[in-house]
Amino acid sequence: MSKVLSLHHIVFGTKRRIPAIVHAEREHLCRIIWALLKDEKCYLYRINCVPDHVHMLIDLNATKSLSEVVGRIKSKSSNWIKSSGKYPLFDAWCDGYYAESISLAERDAVIDYIKNQQLHHADVGYEAEMKCLYKKAGLIWHDMDLY
């Protein structure tokens, strides 16, 4: 039997970065995404939502592709959000997503980073955060990224 550890920090936002994730329903949305990840046989280490985006750290199932899993999570959670009627400003998720593979040594730091998103975003906006993550990963930011 193969043993694979494939840790990924994933971030995706609302279309046009609209603050559509209602605070009172944030935990419910996280539980829906968690259930969807379980259906994909991916392990969720941590998830957190702020008004305009979601962060999660997962162990990707070795038989799945990252793009397929993220696509299904975004599609199915979007359908649930729209049918729930609890997120009136939500139109869709942005077209893309950000993901970085991380090492086991980085896992706890990323978990803490995701856990503390509300504190982090008291000082730093979504776009500034993403530009920093892109730079750290050696990626080039384009204004239409994650739009």
Backbone as JSON, one array per atom type, in Angstrom:
{
  "sequence": "MSKVLSLHHIVFGTKRRIPAIVHAEREHLCRIIWALLKDEKCYLYRINCVPDHVHMLIDLNATKSLSEVVGRIKSKSSNWIKSSGKYPLFDAWCDGYYAESISLAERDAVIDYIKNQQLHHADVGYEAEMKCLYKKAGLIWHDMDLY",
  "N": [[0.84, -1.19, 0.0], [0.58, 2.19, -0.85], [1.98, 5.07, 0.7], [1.4, 8.39, 1.14], [2.12, 11.76, 1.75], [0.73, 14.74, 1.18], [0.66, 17.8, 1.53], [-1.2, 20.77, 1.31], [-1.63, 24.23, 1.21], [-4.37, 26.08, 0.63], [-6.09, 28.7, -0.99], [-8.96, 30.49, -1.79], [-11.14, 32.95, -3.16], [-14.08, 35.09, -3.01], [-16.01, 35.98, -5.9], [-14.93, 38.86, -7.56], [-13.97, 39.72, -5.17], [-15.89, 40.3, -3.25], [-17.25, 40.97, -0.05], [-18.81, 38.53, 0.95], [-19.15, 36.36, 2.63], [-20.93, 35.65, 5.24], [-20.58, 36.52, 8.6], [-22.0, 35.23, 10.73], [-22.63, 32.82, 9.56], [-20.29, 31.62, 8.9], [-18.98, 29.41, 10.19], [-20.7, 27.34, 9.5], [-20.38, 27.2, 6.71], [-17.69, 26.41, 6.64], [-17.95, 23.84, 7.71], [-19.43, 22.59, 5.71], [-17.6, 22.64, 3.57], [-15.63, 21.05, 4.73], [-17.0, 18.58, 4.88], [-17.27, 18.11, 2.13], [-14.59, 17.79, 1.42], [-14.04, 15.47, 2.85], [-15.6, 13.7, 1.37], [-14.03, 13.64, -0.88], [-12.0, 12.23, 0.06], [-9.9, 13.52, 1.31], [-7.8, 14.84, 3.84], [-8.59, 17.26, 6.2], [-6.77, 19.66, 7.79], [-7.0, 22.26, 8.79], [-9.33, 24.92, 8.51], [-10.53, 28.15, 7.62], [-12.61, 30.98, 7.34], [-12.94, 34.25, 6.09], [-14.6, 37.4, 5.39], [-14.23, 37.6, 2.53], [-12.76, 35.46, 1.53], [-11.4, 32.06, 1.67], [-9.3, 29.99, 3.58], [-7.46, 26.96, 3.66], [-5.88, 24.02, 4.92], [-4.88, 21.05, 3.64], [-4.46, 17.48, 3.37], [-3.87, 16.08, 0.49], [-5.56, 13.52, -1.18], [-3.85, 10.8, -2.57], [-4.74, 9.76, -4.98], [-6.04, 11.75, -6.28], [-6.29, 14.8, -8.2], [-5.07, 18.07, -7.52], [-6.27, 20.32, -8.78], [-8.72, 19.26, -9.68], [-9.97, 18.52, -7.24], [-10.12, 21.03, -5.88], [-11.69, 22.42, -7.74], [-14.12, 20.93, -7.63], [-14.81, 21.33, -4.92], [-15.17, 24.12, -4.86], [-17.28, 24.38, -6.74], [-19.38, 22.74, -5.7], [-19.7, 23.83, -3.1], [-20.41, 26.42, -3.78], [-22.89, 26.0, -5.03], [-24.31, 25.08, -2.78], [-24.15, 27.37, -1.1], [-25.62, 29.27, -2.6], [-28.15, 28.03, -2.69], [-28.82, 28.01, -0.03], [-29.61, 30.54, 0.8], [-28.53, 32.17, 2.71], [-26.44, 33.83, 2.25], [-26.56, 36.56, 0.93], [-25.03, 38.33, -0.68], [-23.35, 36.75, -2.11], [-22.14, 35.71, -5.18], [-20.47, 34.07, -6.72], [-17.54, 31.95, -6.55], [-14.19, 33.13, -7.06], [-12.45, 32.83, -10.22], [-9.95, 31.49, -10.18], [-7.49, 29.96, -7.97], [-5.27, 29.88, -5.16], [-2.54, 27.86, -4.36], [-0.17, 26.18, -2.4], [2.32, 23.78, -1.96], [3.35, 22.36, 1.06], [5.83, 21.61, 3.57], [6.12, 19.0, 6.06], [7.36, 20.06, 8.27], [6.53, 22.71, 8.16], [3.86, 22.59, 8.69], [2.5, 23.07, 11.27], [2.9, 25.83, 11.63], [1.51, 26.86, 9.43], [-1.07, 25.97, 10.04], [-1.54, 27.53, 12.36], [-1.42, 30.07, 11.16], [-3.67, 29.99, 9.47], [-5.66, 29.6, 11.38], [-5.59, 32.05, 12.7], [-6.69, 34.0, 11.03], [-8.68, 36.04, 11.27], [-7.53, 37.89, 13.05], [-5.22, 38.51, 11.6], [-6.31, 39.75, 9.34], [-7.26, 42.08, 10.38], [-5.35, 43.93, 10.06], [-4.23, 43.54, 7.52], [-5.23, 43.42, 4.17], [-7.02, 41.24, 1.86], [-5.96, 41.23, -0.81], [-3.37, 42.29, -0.4], [-2.36, 40.33, 1.31], [-2.36, 38.11, -0.42], [-0.56, 38.96, -2.4], [1.76, 38.95, -0.9], [1.97, 36.19, -0.27], [2.26, 35.18, -2.87], [4.73, 36.36, -3.59], [6.45, 35.19, -1.7], [6.31, 32.57, -2.61], [7.54, 32.81, -5.02], [6.05, 33.55, -7.2], [4.42, 35.47, -9.78], [2.39, 38.24, -9.39], [-0.72, 39.09, -10.84], [-3.15, 41.51, -11.62], [-5.66, 40.42, -12.19], [-5.61, 37.98, -11.02], [-7.11, 35.56, -8.96], [-9.63, 36.7, -9.18]],
  "CA": [[0.0, 0.0, 0.0], [1.35, 3.44, -0.94], [1.79, 6.09, 1.74], [1.75, 9.69, 0.55], [1.74, 12.97, 2.47], [0.68, 15.8, 0.17], [0.07, 18.94, 2.24], [-1.43, 21.94, 0.46], [-2.31, 25.41, 1.72], [-5.22, 26.5, -0.49], [-6.85, 29.93, -0.75], [-9.78, 31.01, -2.88], [-11.98, 34.05, -2.7], [-15.35, 35.36, -3.67], [-15.92, 36.7, -7.17], [-14.7, 40.3, -7.41], [-13.56, 39.93, -3.77], [-17.03, 40.85, -2.51], [-17.32, 40.39, 1.3], [-20.11, 37.84, 0.93], [-19.23, 35.26, 3.6], [-21.57, 36.23, 6.41], [-19.91, 36.09, 9.84], [-22.83, 34.29, 11.49], [-22.72, 31.54, 8.84], [-18.93, 31.21, 8.53], [-18.7, 28.06, 10.68], [-21.51, 26.4, 8.71], [-19.7, 27.04, 5.42], [-16.49, 25.6, 6.88], [-18.38, 22.45, 7.89], [-19.82, 22.09, 4.38], [-16.36, 22.38, 2.83], [-15.0, 19.9, 5.39], [-17.72, 17.39, 4.42], [-16.92, 17.9, 0.73], [-13.23, 17.26, 1.41], [-14.14, 14.07, 3.28], [-16.1, 12.97, 0.19], [-12.89, 13.52, -1.79], [-11.0, 11.44, 0.81], [-8.79, 14.4, 1.67], [-7.82, 15.17, 5.25], [-8.55, 18.7, 6.47], [-6.08, 20.02, 9.02], [-7.54, 23.51, 9.3], [-10.04, 25.79, 7.56], [-11.05, 29.37, 8.19], [-13.2, 31.9, 6.36], [-13.14, 35.67, 6.38], [-15.69, 37.8, 4.5], [-14.04, 37.5, 1.08], [-11.97, 34.31, 1.08], [-11.26, 30.85, 2.49], [-7.99, 29.33, 3.66], [-7.49, 25.62, 4.23], [-4.71, 23.16, 4.8], [-5.35, 19.69, 3.44], [-3.6, 16.41, 2.87], [-4.54, 15.67, -0.74], [-5.57, 12.09, -1.47], [-2.86, 10.5, -3.62], [-5.39, 9.4, -6.24], [-6.77, 12.92, -6.77], [-5.5, 15.96, -8.62], [-5.41, 19.27, -6.76], [-7.21, 21.16, -9.53], [-10.04, 18.63, -9.67], [-10.54, 18.63, -5.9], [-10.49, 22.43, -5.62], [-12.82, 22.72, -8.62], [-15.35, 20.34, -7.08], [-15.12, 22.0, -3.66], [-15.73, 25.43, -5.19], [-18.55, 24.21, -7.43], [-20.42, 22.21, -4.79], [-19.97, 24.78, -2.02], [-21.13, 27.54, -4.4], [-24.29, 25.57, -5.16], [-24.91, 25.06, -1.44], [-24.28, 28.75, -0.64], [-26.72, 29.9, -3.32], [-29.43, 27.42, -2.32], [-29.1, 28.23, 1.4], [-30.23, 31.84, 0.99], [-27.94, 32.84, 3.87], [-25.31, 34.64, 1.8], [-27.2, 37.34, -0.14], [-24.08, 39.01, -1.56], [-22.52, 35.77, -2.81], [-22.46, 35.44, -6.58], [-19.66, 32.92, -7.13], [-16.13, 31.99, -6.17], [-13.32, 33.63, -8.12], [-12.12, 31.81, -11.22], [-8.76, 30.73, -9.83], [-7.19, 29.7, -6.56], [-3.84, 29.84, -4.82], [-2.16, 26.68, -3.58], [1.26, 25.9, -2.25], [2.62, 22.57, -1.22], [4.18, 22.69, 2.22], [6.5, 20.47, 4.2], [5.63, 18.62, 7.38], [7.95, 21.01, 9.23], [5.77, 23.97, 8.08], [2.44, 22.33, 8.94], [1.94, 23.75, 12.45], [2.9, 27.28, 11.38], [0.41, 27.15, 8.5], [-2.3, 25.79, 10.82], [-1.7, 28.75, 13.17], [-1.7, 31.18, 10.24], [-5.07, 29.86, 9.06], [-6.47, 29.78, 12.59], [-5.58, 33.46, 13.11], [-7.04, 34.87, 9.89], [-9.44, 37.23, 11.68], [-6.54, 38.84, 13.58], [-4.35, 38.9, 10.49], [-7.01, 40.66, 8.43], [-7.52, 43.37, 11.02], [-4.28, 44.82, 9.59], [-3.81, 43.25, 6.14], [-6.33, 43.04, 3.29], [-6.9, 40.01, 1.08], [-5.04, 41.39, -1.93], [-2.01, 42.43, 0.14], [-1.97, 39.01, 1.79], [-2.07, 37.24, -1.56], [0.68, 39.43, -3.01], [2.85, 38.47, -0.04], [2.09, 34.74, -0.49], [2.82, 35.0, -4.22], [6.15, 36.73, -3.56], [7.14, 34.14, -0.93], [6.35, 31.36, -3.43], [8.24, 33.09, -6.27], [5.05, 33.71, -8.27], [4.19, 36.85, -10.21], [1.01, 38.66, -9.2], [-1.42, 39.84, -11.89], [-4.34, 42.08, -10.98], [-6.84, 39.58, -12.4], [-5.48, 36.74, -10.26], [-8.09, 35.34, -7.89], [-10.73, 37.65, -9.35]],
  "C": [[0.89, 1.25, 0.0], [1.0, 4.36, 0.22], [2.29, 7.41, 1.19], [1.26, 10.8, 1.47], [1.85, 14.11, 1.47], [-0.06, 17.0, 0.75], [-0.01, 20.16, 1.33], [-2.18, 23.02, 1.23], [-3.05, 26.01, 0.52], [-6.0, 27.75, -0.07], [-7.68, 30.22, -1.99], [-10.77, 32.01, -2.32], [-13.29, 34.14, -3.45], [-15.1, 36.12, -4.97], [-15.85, 38.19, -6.89], [-14.37, 40.7, -5.97], [-14.65, 40.59, -2.93], [-17.08, 40.19, -1.12], [-18.66, 39.69, 1.55], [-20.25, 36.71, 1.96], [-19.67, 35.86, 4.93], [-20.95, 35.65, 7.68], [-20.71, 35.02, 10.58], [-22.89, 32.91, 10.85], [-21.35, 30.97, 8.46], [-18.64, 29.76, 8.95], [-19.47, 27.01, 9.87], [-20.86, 26.15, 7.35], [-18.45, 26.18, 5.58], [-16.85, 24.13, 7.04], [-18.8, 21.81, 6.56], [-18.57, 21.75, 3.57], [-15.64, 21.17, 3.42], [-15.66, 18.6, 4.92], [-17.38, 17.08, 2.96], [-15.51, 17.32, 0.6], [-13.21, 15.8, 1.86], [-14.63, 13.19, 2.13], [-14.98, 12.72, -0.81], [-11.77, 12.68, -1.17], [-9.72, 12.23, 1.06], [-8.92, 14.74, 3.15], [-7.69, 16.68, 5.41], [-7.87, 18.93, 7.81], [-6.69, 21.27, 9.64], [-8.23, 24.25, 8.16], [-10.47, 27.03, 8.31], [-11.54, 30.26, 7.06], [-13.18, 33.31, 6.93], [-14.13, 36.15, 5.32], [-15.49, 37.57, 3.01], [-13.17, 36.34, 0.62], [-11.88, 33.2, 2.13], [-9.81, 30.38, 2.43], [-8.22, 27.92, 4.18], [-6.16, 24.93, 4.02], [-5.21, 21.73, 4.73], [-4.19, 18.75, 3.14], [-4.37, 15.83, 1.68], [-4.44, 14.16, -0.93], [-4.68, 11.82, -2.67], [-3.48, 10.15, -4.96], [-6.11, 10.57, -6.89], [-5.81, 13.99, -7.27], [-5.99, 17.18, -7.85], [-6.45, 20.11, -7.5], [-8.61, 20.57, -9.56], [-10.71, 18.76, -8.31], [-10.99, 20.06, -5.62], [-11.68, 22.83, -6.49], [-14.13, 22.17, -8.09], [-15.77, 21.01, -5.77], [-15.77, 23.36, -3.95], [-17.11, 25.3, -5.82], [-19.66, 23.77, -6.47], [-20.73, 23.17, -3.64], [-20.72, 26.01, -2.56], [-22.61, 27.2, -4.56], [-24.99, 25.58, -3.81], [-25.15, 26.48, -0.94], [-25.49, 29.42, -1.29], [-28.07, 29.34, -2.9], [-29.8, 27.69, -0.86], [-29.84, 29.54, 1.65], [-29.62, 32.65, 2.12], [-26.79, 33.77, 3.52], [-25.78, 35.52, 0.65], [-26.24, 38.03, -1.11], [-23.24, 38.04, -2.39], [-23.04, 35.53, -4.22], [-21.76, 34.16, -7.04], [-18.31, 33.02, -6.45], [-15.34, 32.58, -7.35], [-12.94, 32.49, -9.06], [-10.95, 30.92, -10.78], [-8.66, 30.42, -8.36], [-5.68, 29.76, -6.4], [-3.61, 28.55, -4.05], [-0.66, 26.59, -3.53], [1.4, 24.58, -1.52], [3.55, 22.96, -0.08], [4.79, 21.42, 2.79], [5.84, 20.17, 5.55], [6.14, 19.59, 8.44], [7.19, 22.34, 9.25], [4.32, 23.82, 8.53], [1.87, 23.13, 10.11], [1.89, 25.26, 12.27], [1.77, 27.67, 10.44], [-0.94, 26.98, 9.2], [-2.56, 27.03, 11.67], [-2.05, 29.95, 12.31], [-3.18, 31.15, 9.81], [-6.0, 30.13, 10.24], [-6.63, 31.26, 12.94], [-5.93, 34.43, 11.99], [-7.78, 36.13, 10.31], [-8.5, 38.29, 12.24], [-5.66, 39.39, 12.47], [-5.03, 39.96, 9.62], [-7.52, 41.93, 9.1], [-6.52, 44.4, 10.5], [-3.97, 44.7, 8.11], [-5.02, 42.81, 5.32], [-6.01, 41.79, 2.49], [-5.86, 40.15, -0.04], [-3.59, 41.51, -1.45], [-1.49, 41.09, 0.66], [-1.56, 38.1, 0.63], [-0.79, 37.67, -2.27], [1.89, 38.94, -2.21], [3.06, 36.97, -0.23], [2.7, 34.44, -1.86], [4.33, 35.25, -4.2], [6.96, 35.65, -2.84], [7.31, 32.87, -1.77], [7.09, 31.58, -4.76], [7.31, 33.22, -7.46], [4.89, 35.19, -8.59], [2.7, 37.16, -10.1], [0.51, 39.39, -10.44], [-2.73, 40.31, -11.28], [-5.6, 41.24, -11.16], [-6.74, 38.23, -11.67], [-6.52, 36.71, -9.14], [-9.25, 36.32, -7.98], [-12.02, 36.95, -9.67]]
}
